[in-house]
Amino acid sequence: ALYQNYPNPFNPTTTITFELSGTPAPVSLVIYNVLGQEVATLVRAVLPAGAYRYVWHARDDRGAPVASGLYLYRLRTGDRVQTRRMVFAK
């Protein structure tokens, strides 16, 4: 289960939480801009069942601050994909 980030809208950080069940599986949690371009990868690992919480500091993978606007975050676990929206407001 992928939950809505909080706070939303956010500045300067937001927290993304999700829960996994079953056997350990490859998991990725990636942030995209509205053009569908990958901005940041928060998780790319094999994770066991449990609850997880990750904080995004509104920076891309190179550490540069991102622009204000709408972003999508996508959780992939095996063959399941869930996506939610969030707003970064400076």
PDB file of C-alpha atoms in Angstrom:
ATOM      1  CA  ALA A   1       0.000   0.000   0.000  1.00  0.00           C
ATOM      2  CA  LEU A   2       1.317   3.441  -0.973  1.00  0.00           C
ATOM      3  CA  TYR A   3       0.029   6.320   1.148  1.00  0.00           C
ATOM      4  CA  GLN A   4      -0.372  10.004   0.375  1.00  0.00           C
ATOM      5  CA  ASN A   5       2.707  12.034   1.243  1.00  0.00           C
ATOM      6  CA  TYR A   6       2.533  14.498   4.103  1.00  0.00           C
ATOM      7  CA  PRO A   7       2.508  17.382   4.271  1.00  0.00           C
ATOM      8  CA  ASN A   8       1.070  18.065   0.844  1.00  0.00           C
ATOM      9  CA  PRO A   9       1.684  20.704  -0.468  1.00  0.00           C
ATOM     10  CA  PHE A  10       5.145  20.760   1.105  1.00  0.00           C
ATOM     11  CA  ASN A  11       8.209  22.945   1.568  1.00  0.00           C
ATOM     12  CA  PRO A  12      11.016  22.023   2.107  1.00  0.00           C
ATOM     13  CA  THR A  13      10.486  18.305   2.873  1.00  0.00           C
ATOM     14  CA  THR A  14       7.771  15.674   2.630  1.00  0.00           C
ATOM     15  CA  THR A  15       7.416  12.134   3.938  1.00  0.00           C
ATOM     16  CA  ILE A  16       6.320   9.197   1.790  1.00  0.00           C
ATOM     17  CA  THR A  17       5.169   6.012   3.520  1.00  0.00           C
ATOM     18  CA  PHE A  18       4.278   2.576   2.222  1.00  0.00           C
ATOM     19  CA  GLU A  19       3.714  -0.948   3.481  1.00  0.00           C
ATOM     20  CA  LEU A  20       4.842  -4.211   1.927  1.00  0.00           C
ATOM     21  CA  SER A  21       3.457  -7.685   2.553  1.00  0.00           C
ATOM     22  CA  GLY A  22       4.618 -11.130   1.542  1.00  0.00           C
ATOM     23  CA  THR A  23       8.111 -12.303   0.720  1.00  0.00           C
ATOM     24  CA  PRO A  24      11.021  -9.919   0.064  1.00  0.00           C
ATOM     25  CA  ALA A  25      10.754  -8.389  -3.406  1.00  0.00           C
ATOM     26  CA  PRO A  26      12.484  -5.765  -5.564  1.00  0.00           C
ATOM     27  CA  VAL A  27      11.085  -2.328  -4.720  1.00  0.00           C
ATOM     28  CA  SER A  28      11.592   1.076  -6.309  1.00  0.00           C
ATOM     29  CA  LEU A  29      10.251   4.439  -5.182  1.00  0.00           C
ATOM     30  CA  VAL A  30      10.906   7.095  -7.816  1.00  0.00           C
ATOM     31  CA  ILE A  31       9.914  10.778  -8.113  1.00  0.00           C
ATOM     32  CA  TYR A  32       8.897  12.096 -11.558  1.00  0.00           C
ATOM     33  CA  ASN A  33       8.110  15.575 -12.859  1.00  0.00           C
ATOM     34  CA  VAL A  34       4.933  16.253 -14.855  1.00  0.00           C
ATOM     35  CA  LEU A  35       6.799  15.550 -18.103  1.00  0.00           C
ATOM     36  CA  GLY A  36       7.415  11.994 -16.905  1.00  0.00           C
ATOM     37  CA  GLN A  37      11.148  12.563 -16.418  1.00  0.00           C
ATOM     38  CA  GLU A  38      12.789  10.796 -13.491  1.00  0.00           C
ATOM     39  CA  VAL A  39      13.839  13.363 -10.889  1.00  0.00           C
ATOM     40  CA  ALA A  40      14.969  11.319  -7.880  1.00  0.00           C
ATOM     41  CA  THR A  41      15.169   7.722  -6.751  1.00  0.00           C
ATOM     42  CA  LEU A  42      14.438   7.244  -3.060  1.00  0.00           C
ATOM     43  CA  VAL A  43      14.539   3.423  -3.004  1.00  0.00           C
ATOM     44  CA  ARG A  44      15.848   0.744  -5.332  1.00  0.00           C
ATOM     45  CA  ALA A  45      16.374  -2.422  -3.271  1.00  0.00           C
ATOM     46  CA  VAL A  46      14.974  -5.767  -2.248  1.00  0.00           C
ATOM     47  CA  LEU A  47      12.902  -5.147   0.900  1.00  0.00           C
ATOM     48  CA  PRO A  48      11.144  -7.517   3.303  1.00  0.00           C
ATOM     49  CA  ALA A  49       7.539  -7.064   4.419  1.00  0.00           C
ATOM     50  CA  GLY A  50       6.984  -4.104   6.733  1.00  0.00           C
ATOM     51  CA  ALA A  51       6.235  -0.398   6.966  1.00  0.00           C
ATOM     52  CA  TYR A  52       8.636   2.109   5.417  1.00  0.00           C
ATOM     53  CA  ARG A  53       9.021   5.877   5.553  1.00  0.00           C
ATOM     54  CA  TYR A  54      11.220   8.006   3.307  1.00  0.00           C
ATOM     55  CA  VAL A  55      11.775  11.761   3.370  1.00  0.00           C
ATOM     56  CA  TRP A  56      12.276  13.720   0.160  1.00  0.00           C
ATOM     57  CA  HIS A  57      14.067  17.059   0.441  1.00  0.00           C
ATOM     58  CA  ALA A  58      12.877  18.414  -2.953  1.00  0.00           C
ATOM     59  CA  ARG A  59      16.229  17.710  -4.604  1.00  0.00           C
ATOM     60  CA  ASP A  60      17.091  15.693  -7.680  1.00  0.00           C
ATOM     61  CA  ASP A  61      19.536  12.776  -7.751  1.00  0.00           C
ATOM     62  CA  ARG A  62      22.443  15.209  -8.262  1.00  0.00           C
ATOM     63  CA  GLY A  63      21.459  17.200  -5.161  1.00  0.00           C
ATOM     64  CA  ALA A  64      20.115  20.231  -7.027  1.00  0.00           C
ATOM     65  CA  PRO A  65      16.888  21.811  -5.732  1.00  0.00           C
ATOM     66  CA  VAL A  66      13.808  21.188  -7.884  1.00  0.00           C
ATOM     67  CA  ALA A  67      11.344  23.803  -9.136  1.00  0.00           C
ATOM     68  CA  SER A  68       7.958  24.395  -7.547  1.00  0.00           C
ATOM     69  CA  GLY A  69       5.183  22.351  -9.066  1.00  0.00           C
ATOM     70  CA  LEU A  70       3.414  19.023  -9.329  1.00  0.00           C
ATOM     71  CA  TYR A  71       5.412  15.803  -8.929  1.00  0.00           C
ATOM     72  CA  LEU A  72       4.446  12.144  -9.081  1.00  0.00           C
ATOM     73  CA  TYR A  73       5.878   9.383  -6.951  1.00  0.00           C
ATOM     74  CA  ARG A  74       5.671   5.778  -8.088  1.00  0.00           C
ATOM     75  CA  LEU A  75       6.098   2.616  -6.034  1.00  0.00           C
ATOM     76  CA  ARG A  76       6.919  -0.578  -7.948  1.00  0.00           C
ATOM     77  CA  THR A  77       6.872  -3.894  -6.099  1.00  0.00           C
ATOM     78  CA  GLY A  78       7.200  -6.921  -8.317  1.00  0.00           C
ATOM     79  CA  ASP A  79       4.343  -6.628 -10.819  1.00  0.00           C
ATOM     80  CA  ARG A  80       2.385  -3.996  -8.840  1.00  0.00           C
ATOM     81  CA  VAL A  81       2.638  -0.260  -9.489  1.00  0.00           C
ATOM     82  CA  GLN A  82       1.036   2.585  -7.535  1.00  0.00           C
ATOM     83  CA  THR A  83       1.375   6.306  -8.267  1.00  0.00           C
ATOM     84  CA  ARG A  84       0.340   9.386  -6.293  1.00  0.00           C
ATOM     85  CA  ARG A  85       0.663  13.162  -6.765  1.00  0.00           C
ATOM     86  CA  MET A  86       2.292  15.804  -4.593  1.00  0.00           C
ATOM     87  CA  VAL A  87       2.884  19.540  -4.823  1.00  0.00           C
ATOM     88  CA  PHE A  88       6.123  21.347  -3.973  1.00  0.00           C
ATOM     89  CA  ALA A  89       5.357  25.001  -3.171  1.00  0.00           C
ATOM     90  CA  LYS A  90       8.232  27.424  -2.605  1.00  0.00           C
TER      91      LYS A  90
END
